[in-house]
């Protein structure tokens, strides 16, 4: 678009999905009814409402609300889209990049409001004459980490989070330059938005440019901060809403193997295949490599020669045989024993192989042995160097921001490649002899979560893991998921309140009283501290939600003296596997509690009876009987129901009282596509789909429970991701007539 005193913006009427006829500009205008009309639709986290003010075939005002939509993402859609509707005299406007669910809800709600009026609108050109005051302006917005959060410190962010700061220089009518001055979001995710978005804003003269896939919150923070700076300059933001042009280009690649996903499992598969002498293409949906593996810290590495070399007591390390028995007993033989056995056979050698490569880079790789595991720390760097120092220099092809859409098959059902699409719309065809699916499960798809688990979760993992691999596999004939489970996080959350950035997510670690939706206790709350994943999170998932009850005194102790304040150190020392995370300083708990109350997810009352009435969902007789029974346990220091230790039967003698609703949180899903011990994808009749493999969180059969937490296992999820990629790569290489050489530790 040319710079000038006027920006002409024609609103596109070609939407990605069909809108009701009342909003179509091709229909003749009709009078209908004037006045205010409201429509609603389901957004990302709740109901979105749009109110239109209509007068004589003109849309004079529009307002969108959705109190449960995320401020950083959905908030931009709620603000910008109504403004564009008024300017265009149409309810058919472009969606906001990165806010798909909220955008679609705004469009649907606006269409419903318009239909109820009986009025038909005729779209018009949006003409904006910018009259900005030349100069440089600064805007601020929070992205991944919110004000007061210290959670980002675990992932490499500063301990005290500041908002993302963006400088924008303008003349009277144009954006001249954009600079991201500072950003405290997670290293490894912020680099691409910082590099690309300023250039895009200037090039397109728009704050409606596409976000960087996989870095939604940081991208939205940069765009929000830039919008704020432009408003300070006197800009009419409706004139800076041009969508990026879509590409009509097509690209074709021919290779031996295409790997869909560049997370941990996709990376090891790609490197194994390439080092065997095969031509490999990797397509990755986001703008970075590593996937969910970048936030994992450790791996089970049984049989690793490297681990033996750094262990203080190598003789104490458990054998493959011992761990096999432990894992199979833990899952009660519901997992595929052949897959478990193959995983353990490849386990230690995989990490020796990886460490041999890391030793040739500036990344330390694996370090610190404990039990049968190794720790490699968080961060993207260890995966970036594997691509930068090995995969790409050795001839591999890496296509970022490229999403797999469909598997190619021949007349016999053999998979022969992948159809994909780049973020700019470029259509990609990759022809290959074999395909490896490594797309990370479907935790980012609310529809699939509801379909398979019938409940809500808060997602701590990657929102881009939307089940692409599973859906493509099923379309090619793959069987239904087996041993399908959510990969539960140890802490709790709420789908309407952001507990992740603060400390309320640790409230389940404290052992405070919890009730289910029926108003009764459902487990020994002690497990929230002693076994928060295998027992605590599992119990919460089974009941779908819980209501935590505590007193003002409990709140004050948590706020002033950390989680430890509720228990003595002597008691903590007697609780097996008590998590240090319960020792966090609950410095923001009052603000978080108020946020929960404001969102209708928290309650406060002077008496326990009034608290039950305030929550409003319980049969009061059932609730009061639960409270009466629990108070007797507290008084007698004896939990007759669940045998909770007396020290955790906290007093409820004195109010005020608080209650907060919590739900399970997940990092990903476990077991989407059925496989055999070679990671080949299976049909329902257990026959193999030729040419198709699944690894990591996409693969089923390895899991028979939410997690493996035995005497000699730890960090199994990340270990499975990396090892399964190696397993698939080895089988494909041999099948295609190549040899796979396992390294001997210390050789390069």
XYZ file of C-alpha atoms in Angstrom:
748
model
C 0.000 0.000 0.000
C 1.365 3.435 -0.902
C 2.043 5.953 1.801
C -0.007 9.150 1.622
C -2.506 11.289 3.418
C -5.209 8.732 2.835
C -5.284 5.011 3.322
C -7.916 3.227 1.336
C -8.900 -0.099 2.829
C -11.394 -2.355 1.096
C -12.878 -4.883 3.502
C -12.739 -8.379 2.042
C -16.056 -10.162 1.935
C -14.534 -13.576 1.256
C -14.428 -15.266 4.650
C -12.902 -18.614 5.487
C -16.268 -19.900 6.616
C -19.898 -19.204 5.673
C -21.656 -16.321 7.425
C -25.454 -15.938 7.706
C -27.103 -14.316 4.717
C -28.121 -11.272 6.764
C -24.547 -10.031 6.670
C -23.923 -10.429 2.913
C -23.264 -7.162 1.110
C -24.623 -8.482 -2.162
C -28.189 -8.392 -0.853
C -30.159 -5.159 -1.297
C -30.357 -2.913 1.730
C -33.591 -3.071 3.724
C -34.879 -0.968 6.539
C -35.384 -3.588 9.228
C -35.538 -2.334 12.797
C -33.352 0.413 14.231
C -31.990 0.205 17.748
C -29.558 -1.937 19.722
C -29.347 -5.670 19.090
C -27.183 -8.250 20.860
C -25.960 -11.632 19.725
C -23.841 -14.229 21.504
C -21.506 -17.040 20.484
C -19.095 -19.393 22.222
C -15.518 -18.078 22.297
C -12.278 -19.655 23.494
C -13.149 -19.736 27.183
C -16.760 -18.649 27.397
C -19.527 -16.605 25.884
C -18.743 -13.633 23.643
C -21.413 -10.961 23.232
C -21.664 -8.355 20.464
C -24.080 -5.409 20.610
C -24.812 -3.510 17.391
C -26.420 -0.080 17.195
C -28.317 0.191 13.899
C -30.081 3.159 12.358
C -31.459 3.501 8.835
C -29.297 0.753 7.299
C -26.185 2.081 9.041
C -24.089 0.419 11.721
C -23.379 3.384 13.998
C -21.754 1.545 16.920
C -20.570 -1.928 17.905
C -19.229 -3.379 21.134
C -17.866 -6.847 21.883
C -17.401 -8.307 25.342
C -16.095 -11.605 26.598
C -14.967 -11.434 30.192
C -13.474 -14.918 30.054
C -11.434 -14.380 26.888
C -7.704 -13.921 27.441
C -6.786 -10.251 27.547
C -3.524 -10.592 25.619
C -5.007 -12.614 22.742
C -8.787 -12.426 22.564
C -8.751 -8.878 23.889
C -7.335 -7.545 20.619
C -10.151 -9.155 18.643
C -12.788 -7.793 21.026
C -11.406 -4.266 20.579
C -10.426 -4.114 16.919
C -13.164 -6.041 15.149
C -16.135 -3.898 16.305
C -14.258 -0.769 15.177
C -13.710 -2.298 11.751
C -17.357 -3.329 11.537
C -18.520 0.244 12.067
C -15.996 1.600 9.591
C -17.004 -0.948 6.941
C -20.739 -0.877 7.736
C -20.525 -4.660 7.769
C -20.296 -7.495 10.253
C -18.073 -9.385 7.811
C -14.546 -8.244 8.602
C -11.172 -9.964 8.810
C -10.227 -12.022 11.832
C -7.375 -11.017 14.145
C -4.253 -13.123 13.635
C -3.579 -15.435 16.561
C -7.054 -14.948 18.068
C -8.998 -17.372 15.886
C -11.522 -18.640 18.444
C -12.422 -15.181 19.749
C -12.519 -13.700 16.246
C -14.922 -16.341 14.987
C -17.090 -15.823 18.064
C -17.224 -12.054 17.417
C -18.227 -12.646 13.797
C -20.902 -15.190 14.710
C -22.312 -13.056 17.543
C -22.405 -9.957 15.317
C -24.152 -11.913 12.564
C -26.757 -13.150 15.068
C -27.337 -9.598 16.333
C -27.779 -8.299 12.793
C -30.154 -11.123 11.881
C -32.362 -10.348 14.874
C -32.745 -6.764 13.638
C -33.984 -7.800 10.218
C -31.738 -5.140 8.714
C -29.336 -5.729 5.838
C -26.168 -3.679 5.582
C -24.318 -2.611 2.477
C -20.557 -2.745 2.960
C -18.533 0.374 2.226
C -14.916 1.249 1.687
C -13.021 2.220 4.801
C -11.437 5.615 4.184
C -9.041 6.859 6.840
C -7.108 10.118 6.713
C -4.226 9.855 9.161
C -3.178 13.059 10.940
C -0.499 11.849 13.337
C 1.939 14.047 15.176
C 5.400 13.138 13.847
C 7.793 11.687 16.394
C 8.727 8.540 18.296
C 6.316 6.984 20.763
C 6.551 4.061 23.155
C 3.891 1.499 23.978
C 3.864 -1.312 26.524
C 1.985 -4.594 26.913
C 2.442 -7.841 28.821
C 2.736 -11.055 26.841
C 3.545 -14.539 28.114
C 4.337 -13.394 31.643
C 2.107 -10.948 33.483
C 2.935 -8.249 36.007
C 4.054 -9.727 39.325
C 4.805 -13.131 37.846
C 8.007 -14.953 38.746
C 7.192 -18.208 36.924
C 9.152 -17.085 33.873
C 12.359 -17.175 35.911
C 12.319 -20.986 35.687
C 12.472 -20.645 31.904
C 15.190 -18.030 31.650
C 13.190 -14.802 31.982
C 14.035 -12.103 34.547
C 12.804 -12.682 38.077
C 10.867 -9.410 37.982
C 8.871 -9.197 34.749
C 8.543 -5.881 32.924
C 6.117 -5.313 30.051
C 7.251 -5.632 26.447
C 8.245 -2.133 25.274
C 7.968 -1.063 21.630
C 9.047 2.229 20.022
C 7.237 3.471 16.914
C 8.390 6.404 14.789
C 5.821 8.074 12.524
C 5.321 11.041 10.237
C 1.888 12.562 9.641
C 0.528 9.609 7.727
C 2.965 6.686 7.857
C 4.762 4.278 10.176
C 8.470 4.888 9.585
C 10.067 2.400 11.961
C 9.260 -0.027 14.769
C 11.708 -1.319 17.380
C 11.169 -3.784 20.224
C 13.157 -2.139 23.015
C 12.718 -4.906 25.586
C 10.837 -8.171 26.076
C 10.939 -10.344 29.203
C 9.065 -13.318 27.740
C 10.686 -16.742 27.449
C 14.050 -16.936 25.662
C 13.863 -19.248 22.691
C 10.353 -18.008 21.865
C 10.853 -14.242 21.679
C 13.586 -13.976 19.067
C 11.487 -14.466 15.924
C 8.678 -12.063 16.922
C 11.257 -9.426 17.843
C 13.052 -9.894 14.535
C 10.108 -10.202 12.178
C 7.104 -8.267 13.447
C 8.613 -4.740 13.370
C 9.638 -5.236 9.745
C 6.191 -6.593 8.870
C 4.404 -3.662 10.517
C 6.391 -1.132 8.514
C 6.271 -3.054 5.232
C 2.493 -3.562 5.389
C 1.713 -0.309 7.238
C -0.418 -2.450 9.496
C -0.825 -3.813 13.018
C -2.961 -6.640 11.607
C 0.018 -8.624 10.341
C 0.281 -12.349 10.979
C 1.698 -13.404 14.320
C 4.700 -15.715 14.597
C 3.343 -19.244 14.905
C 4.241 -20.795 18.236
C 4.878 -17.428 19.913
C 1.321 -16.103 20.081
C 1.470 -14.239 23.384
C 4.760 -12.503 22.651
C 3.548 -11.587 19.157
C 0.318 -10.162 20.540
C 2.233 -8.161 23.140
C 4.396 -6.559 20.437
C 1.347 -5.721 18.305
C -0.576 -4.374 21.304
C 2.373 -2.231 22.388
C 2.780 -0.919 18.826
C -0.944 -0.115 18.728
C -0.639 1.815 21.971
C 2.285 3.829 20.590
C 0.313 4.656 17.424
C -2.673 5.801 19.458
C -0.367 8.136 21.373
C 0.700 9.578 18.029
C -2.927 10.308 17.193
C -3.389 7.455 14.726
C -6.753 6.112 13.716
C -6.015 2.406 14.035
C -8.688 1.524 11.487
C -6.266 2.823 8.874
C -3.581 0.370 9.920
C -5.549 -2.875 9.611
C -4.403 -4.225 6.250
C -4.065 -8.002 6.260
C -0.894 -9.509 4.863
C -1.272 -10.701 1.267
C -1.561 -14.454 0.818
C 0.855 -16.307 -1.423
C -0.317 -18.260 -4.471
C 3.018 -20.042 -4.824
C 3.498 -23.816 -4.852
C 6.587 -25.769 -3.784
C 7.427 -29.442 -4.301
C 10.097 -31.512 -2.573
C 11.144 -35.082 -3.342
C 12.951 -36.981 -0.567
C 13.376 -40.343 1.127
C 11.576 -39.368 4.356
C 9.503 -36.400 5.521
C 9.246 -35.760 9.264
C 6.232 -33.718 10.382
C 7.286 -31.849 13.514
C 10.654 -30.605 14.782
C 10.181 -31.270 18.493
C 12.280 -33.771 20.419
C 10.951 -36.887 18.691
C 10.999 -35.369 15.201
C 14.540 -34.142 15.716
C 15.988 -37.519 16.700
C 14.092 -39.218 13.875
C 15.440 -36.731 11.322
C 19.052 -36.958 12.527
C 18.981 -40.763 12.625
C 17.660 -40.926 9.081
C 20.065 -38.352 7.726
C 23.108 -39.932 9.337
C 22.069 -43.237 7.741
C 22.438 -41.546 4.363
C 18.812 -40.688 3.567
C 17.460 -37.426 2.144
C 15.195 -35.877 4.810
C 12.733 -32.970 4.850
C 11.409 -31.695 8.196
C 8.288 -29.528 8.269
C 7.502 -27.656 11.468
C 4.294 -25.763 12.251
C 5.914 -23.118 14.443
C 8.768 -20.716 13.839
C 11.209 -22.637 16.013
C 12.548 -26.128 16.639
C 12.335 -28.153 19.844
C 8.595 -28.074 20.461
C 7.441 -28.928 23.967
C 10.812 -30.591 24.614
C 12.437 -27.202 25.222
C 10.648 -26.903 28.581
C 11.591 -30.389 29.758
C 14.567 -30.834 32.037
C 15.413 -34.501 32.243
C 15.403 -37.921 30.609
C 15.386 -41.534 31.734
C 18.635 -42.906 30.309
C 18.928 -46.485 31.477
C 22.001 -48.233 30.096
C 23.736 -45.010 29.108
C 27.540 -45.313 29.108
C 27.772 -41.558 29.466
C 25.597 -41.627 32.572
C 27.764 -44.359 34.041
C 30.840 -42.192 33.381
C 29.490 -39.249 35.399
C 27.566 -41.147 38.079
C 28.997 -41.127 41.595
C 27.879 -44.728 42.076
C 27.519 -46.518 38.694
C 26.889 -49.861 40.383
C 23.666 -48.487 41.903
C 22.070 -47.678 38.544
C 19.074 -49.849 37.729
C 19.223 -52.301 34.841
C 16.884 -52.471 31.842
C 15.349 -55.626 33.292
C 14.499 -53.986 36.603
C 12.993 -50.907 34.980
C 10.985 -53.002 32.524
C 9.379 -54.879 35.407
C 8.705 -51.646 37.299
C 7.100 -49.958 34.295
C 4.916 -52.916 33.387
C 3.812 -53.418 36.972
C 3.057 -49.707 37.255
C 0.780 -49.759 34.197
C -0.623 -53.189 35.162
C 0.400 -54.515 31.756
C -2.029 -52.204 29.970
C 0.800 -50.757 27.862
C 2.344 -52.654 24.942
C 5.190 -54.657 26.465
C 6.977 -54.921 23.100
C 7.038 -51.118 22.756
C 8.348 -50.744 26.317
C 11.011 -53.350 25.663
C 12.109 -51.710 22.397
C 12.211 -48.325 24.120
C 14.504 -49.650 26.850
C 16.717 -51.406 24.307
C 17.274 -48.071 22.530
C 17.294 -45.925 25.662
C 20.828 -45.420 26.890
C 22.341 -45.613 23.410
C 20.119 -42.754 22.222
C 21.478 -40.396 24.840
C 25.075 -41.466 24.295
C 24.534 -40.683 20.606
C 22.995 -37.292 21.380
C 25.745 -36.370 23.832
C 28.388 -37.248 21.255
C 26.823 -34.638 18.969
C 26.362 -32.045 21.698
C 30.035 -32.420 22.599
C 30.834 -31.076 19.132
C 28.833 -27.890 19.768
C 28.812 -25.162 22.391
C 25.871 -26.796 24.190
C 26.655 -28.917 27.273
C 23.841 -31.316 26.453
C 23.132 -33.843 29.185
C 24.448 -33.380 32.696
C 23.941 -34.380 36.324
C 22.929 -38.009 36.799
C 20.296 -39.059 39.333
C 18.836 -42.556 39.729
C 18.514 -43.655 36.107
C 18.166 -40.172 34.643
C 20.094 -37.273 33.155
C 19.281 -33.572 33.245
C 19.764 -31.363 30.183
C 18.035 -28.198 31.395
C 15.401 -26.112 29.654
C 15.736 -24.066 26.502
C 15.740 -24.152 22.696
C 19.491 -23.936 22.204
C 20.267 -27.659 22.431
C 17.839 -28.353 19.580
C 18.882 -25.363 17.512
C 22.512 -26.526 17.451
C 21.486 -29.986 16.279
C 19.897 -28.404 13.220
C 22.460 -25.648 12.707
C 25.570 -27.803 13.214
C 24.397 -31.155 11.817
C 21.062 -31.462 10.031
C 21.128 -28.412 7.746
C 24.903 -28.406 6.942
C 24.641 -32.086 6.019
C 21.937 -31.415 3.442
C 18.709 -31.659 5.417
C 15.763 -29.401 4.576
C 13.939 -27.608 7.397
C 10.679 -25.800 6.573
C 9.467 -23.682 9.512
C 5.928 -22.309 9.883
C 4.723 -25.095 7.619
C 1.707 -27.120 8.727
C 0.996 -30.655 7.565
C -2.531 -30.863 6.172
C -2.963 -34.218 4.459
C -1.118 -37.461 3.840
C -0.593 -38.587 0.271
C -1.369 -42.231 -0.447
C -1.199 -44.522 -3.455
C -3.857 -46.905 -4.745
C -2.778 -49.561 -2.209
C -3.081 -47.235 0.791
C 0.678 -46.772 1.222
C 1.572 -43.307 2.470
C 3.731 -41.487 -0.081
C 4.121 -37.972 1.254
C 2.493 -34.921 2.810
C 0.540 -31.905 1.612
C 1.358 -28.871 3.737
C 0.810 -25.128 3.867
C 3.162 -22.337 4.888
C 1.998 -19.472 7.086
C 1.890 -17.145 4.076
C -0.384 -19.516 2.155
C 2.262 -21.228 0.003
C 1.147 -24.759 -0.844
C 3.807 -27.402 -0.223
C 3.942 -30.968 -1.560
C 6.546 -33.336 -0.125
C 6.847 -36.683 -1.892
C 8.570 -39.340 0.223
C 8.976 -43.076 0.679
C 8.105 -42.808 4.379
C 6.432 -40.255 6.669
C 7.068 -39.740 10.396
C 4.371 -37.946 12.420
C 5.787 -36.030 15.373
C 3.231 -33.270 15.943
C 2.900 -33.450 19.727
C -0.631 -34.674 20.390
C -3.776 -32.536 20.514
C -3.733 -30.564 23.772
C -4.149 -27.316 21.806
C -7.519 -28.358 20.361
C -10.482 -27.660 22.680
C -12.746 -29.587 20.299
C -10.646 -32.764 20.416
C -10.159 -32.486 24.181
C -13.913 -32.293 24.613
C -14.466 -35.159 22.165
C -12.083 -37.562 23.893
C -12.018 -36.389 27.533
C -15.345 -34.533 27.927
C -13.921 -31.923 30.263
C -11.986 -28.663 30.381
C -8.268 -28.294 30.984
C -5.875 -25.423 31.320
C -3.085 -25.836 28.794
C 0.490 -25.352 30.015
C 1.871 -26.810 26.807
C 1.893 -25.562 23.222
C -1.393 -24.316 21.795
C -0.142 -25.227 18.301
C -0.321 -28.965 19.139
C -3.805 -29.346 17.689
C -3.904 -32.992 16.655
C -2.615 -32.475 13.113
C -0.785 -35.808 13.133
C -3.667 -37.792 14.596
C -6.221 -36.332 12.174
C -4.003 -36.974 9.151
C -3.305 -40.526 10.315
C -6.981 -41.276 10.893
C -7.840 -39.953 7.424
C -5.276 -42.437 6.057
C -6.859 -45.346 7.937
C -5.179 -45.309 11.355
C -7.001 -46.978 14.215
C -8.627 -45.232 17.146
C -6.358 -43.998 19.976
C -5.370 -46.572 22.590
C -4.447 -45.840 26.213
C -5.424 -42.240 25.479
C -4.876 -39.905 28.421
C -4.234 -36.249 29.096
C -0.632 -35.616 30.114
C -1.476 -34.011 33.426
C 0.604 -31.258 34.981
C 1.483 -31.476 38.644
C -0.184 -28.207 39.539
C -3.732 -26.971 39.125
C -5.274 -24.047 37.287
C -8.495 -22.473 36.078
C -9.697 -21.981 32.521
C -11.064 -18.493 33.260
C -8.315 -17.045 35.468
C -4.604 -16.992 34.676
C -3.058 -18.864 37.609
C -0.051 -19.942 35.560
C 1.804 -16.655 35.839
C 1.383 -16.529 39.626
C 1.245 -18.870 42.590
C -2.355 -19.994 42.936
C -1.463 -22.933 40.686
C 0.399 -24.397 43.674
C -2.644 -24.252 45.975
C -3.156 -28.010 45.514
C 0.323 -28.625 46.996
C -0.730 -27.315 50.392
C -3.078 -30.112 51.465
C -5.984 -27.730 52.071
C -9.535 -29.077 52.103
C -10.955 -29.832 48.632
C -14.534 -30.660 47.651
C -15.914 -31.859 44.349
C -18.911 -30.469 42.479
C -21.240 -32.512 44.700
C -19.870 -30.841 47.808
C -18.018 -33.857 49.200
C -14.372 -34.734 49.695
C -12.955 -37.100 47.097
C -9.353 -37.906 48.095
C -6.578 -37.449 50.622
C -5.476 -33.877 49.927
C -2.047 -34.783 51.263
C -1.311 -36.326 47.852
C -1.275 -32.845 46.375
C 2.021 -32.389 48.210
C 3.447 -35.898 48.351
C 2.410 -37.239 44.938
C 0.952 -34.327 42.969
C 1.072 -35.992 39.561
C 0.266 -39.686 39.742
C -2.279 -39.265 42.563
C -3.110 -35.611 43.142
C -3.592 -34.557 39.529
C -5.187 -37.896 38.666
C -7.805 -37.465 41.395
C -8.523 -33.925 40.233
C -8.927 -35.135 36.636
C -11.267 -37.926 37.719
C -13.527 -35.360 39.413
C -13.047 -32.742 36.665
C -12.780 -29.875 39.149
C -12.339 -29.103 42.835
C -13.169 -26.331 45.278
C -10.377 -25.478 47.710
C -11.467 -24.085 51.071
C -9.177 -22.150 53.388
C -9.177 -19.377 55.966
C -7.834 -15.860 56.260
C -5.161 -17.241 58.585
C -4.105 -19.757 55.943
C -3.936 -16.964 53.381
C -1.760 -14.820 55.629
C 0.620 -17.683 56.387
C 1.048 -18.519 52.701
C 1.596 -14.880 51.817
C 4.106 -14.151 54.556
C 5.972 -17.391 55.117
C 5.721 -19.387 51.884
C 3.975 -22.740 51.563
C 6.154 -24.080 54.330
C 4.167 -21.988 56.800
C 1.354 -24.539 56.902
C 3.683 -27.383 57.911
C 6.743 -27.730 60.060
C 9.998 -28.852 58.481
C 9.867 -31.981 60.625
C 6.556 -32.941 59.021
C 7.819 -32.141 55.541
C 10.819 -34.394 56.093
C 8.490 -37.334 56.750
C 6.440 -36.896 53.562
C 7.885 -38.972 50.709
C 8.712 -36.958 47.609
C 7.417 -33.698 49.114
C 7.784 -31.142 46.342
C 9.913 -28.073 46.942
C 7.548 -26.160 44.674
C 5.150 -26.014 47.611
C 7.729 -23.743 49.226
C 7.056 -20.943 46.746
C 6.375 -17.465 48.152
C 2.658 -16.875 47.641
C 3.309 -13.144 47.371
C 0.530 -12.462 44.865
C -2.086 -14.797 46.330
C -4.405 -11.975 47.454
C -4.430 -10.376 44.019
C -4.982 -13.773 42.432
C -7.807 -14.536 44.843
C -9.467 -11.234 43.987
C -9.070 -11.981 40.280
C -10.775 -15.335 40.855
C -13.617 -13.643 42.752
C -14.039 -11.073 39.975
C -14.259 -13.890 37.410
C -16.807 -15.858 39.427
C -14.242 -18.552 40.178
C -13.546 -17.546 43.782
C -15.706 -16.695 46.787
C -15.348 -15.129 50.237
C -17.682 -15.277 53.246
C -17.641 -14.796 57.007
C -18.981 -18.267 57.793
C -18.600 -21.689 56.225
C -22.358 -21.850 55.683
C -22.369 -18.511 53.860
C -19.400 -19.690 51.822
C -21.391 -22.679 50.607
C -24.298 -20.426 49.684
C -21.968 -18.064 47.828
C -20.518 -20.880 45.734
C -24.102 -21.741 44.894
C -23.710 -25.148 43.260
C -23.936 -27.443 46.252
C -26.900 -29.007 47.945
C -26.497 -27.258 51.279
C -27.395 -30.314 53.356
C -24.700 -32.363 51.605
C -22.161 -29.556 51.868
C -22.820 -28.833 55.538
C -22.638 -32.539 56.376
C -19.226 -32.705 54.652
C -18.021 -29.692 56.630
C -19.360 -31.091 59.905
C -17.659 -34.427 59.314
C -14.360 -32.799 58.329
C -14.393 -30.533 61.390
C -14.746 -33.644 63.565
C -11.648 -35.084 61.875
C -9.778 -31.862 62.618
C -10.858 -31.890 66.234
C -9.978 -35.551 66.762
C -6.830 -35.366 64.588
C -8.032 -38.448 62.751
C -9.241 -38.558 59.146
C -11.496 -41.615 59.162
C -12.351 -41.202 55.487
C -9.001 -40.902 53.655
C -6.401 -41.181 56.434
C -4.955 -37.734 55.845
C -2.058 -37.058 58.193
C -3.151 -35.087 61.302
C -0.703 -32.253 60.633
C -2.598 -31.458 57.415
C -6.012 -31.338 59.042
C -5.873 -27.549 59.245
C -8.180 -25.642 61.574
C -11.341 -24.060 60.190
C -12.376 -22.446 63.480
C -12.056 -18.830 62.455
C -13.064 -16.938 59.308
C -13.262 -15.145 56.985
C -13.279 -18.105 54.604
C -12.243 -18.431 50.983
C -13.003 -20.896 48.227
C -11.373 -21.098 44.799
C -12.306 -23.405 41.926
C -9.480 -25.345 40.272
C -9.335 -27.695 37.280
C -6.692 -30.079 35.917
C -3.879 -28.629 33.855
C -2.146 -30.461 31.024
C 1.104 -30.205 29.110
C -0.042 -32.371 26.214
C -1.910 -35.582 25.450
C -0.656 -39.157 25.534
C -1.358 -41.828 22.938
C -3.077 -40.422 19.844
C -2.093 -42.916 17.119
C -1.685 -46.704 17.631
C 1.782 -48.053 16.747
C 3.812 -51.258 16.980
C 7.304 -51.685 18.454
C 8.836 -50.140 15.295
C 6.612 -47.036 15.623
C 4.689 -48.037 12.485
C 1.099 -46.768 12.511
C -1.589 -49.451 12.826
C -5.157 -49.808 11.655
C -7.859 -51.018 14.029
C -7.175 -54.594 12.918
C -3.494 -54.143 13.897
C -2.288 -54.247 10.299
C 0.484 -51.806 9.370
C -0.120 -48.727 7.224
C 2.915 -48.895 4.955
C 5.045 -45.792 4.885
C 3.602 -44.199 8.046
C 5.203 -43.846 11.496
C 4.230 -41.957 14.661
C 6.508 -40.948 17.539
C 6.491 -38.954 20.766
C 3.155 -37.692 22.045
C 1.503 -38.694 18.769
C 2.193 -42.383 19.447
C -0.003 -44.748 21.449
C 0.878 -47.993 23.197
C 3.694 -46.764 25.433
C 1.415 -45.345 28.098
C -0.824 -47.325 30.392
C -1.195 -44.603 32.995
C -0.845 -40.843 33.337
C 2.845 -41.178 34.082
C 5.554 -43.601 35.176
C 6.630 -42.849 38.718
C 8.434 -45.866 40.086
C 11.480 -46.334 42.283
C 13.914 -46.166 39.372
C 12.100 -44.110 36.740
C 11.947 -40.391 36.237
C 11.591 -37.995 33.287
C 10.001 -40.715 31.156
C 7.950 -38.422 28.894
C 10.893 -36.560 27.426
C 12.904 -39.753 27.249
C 10.131 -41.454 25.259
C 10.001 -38.533 22.827
C 13.708 -38.648 22.035
C 14.026 -42.436 22.015
C 10.911 -43.093 19.925
C 12.224 -40.782 17.213
C 15.406 -42.845 17.138
C 13.395 -46.092 17.045
C 11.378 -44.977 14.014
C 14.438 -43.593 12.239
C 16.360 -46.813 12.687
C 13.534 -48.992 11.346
C 12.982 -46.766 8.289
C 16.695 -46.629 7.500
C 17.072 -50.410 7.601
C 13.903 -50.860 5.559
C 15.302 -48.495 2.922
C 18.541 -50.474 2.758
C 20.753 -48.345 5.017
C 22.769 -49.153 8.123
C 22.419 -47.368 11.428
C 25.653 -47.193 13.406
C 25.264 -46.717 17.135
C 28.089 -44.686 18.592
C 30.342 -46.104 21.280
C 30.441 -43.517 24.029
C 33.390 -41.174 23.579
C 33.716 -41.699 19.819
C 32.656 -39.072 17.296
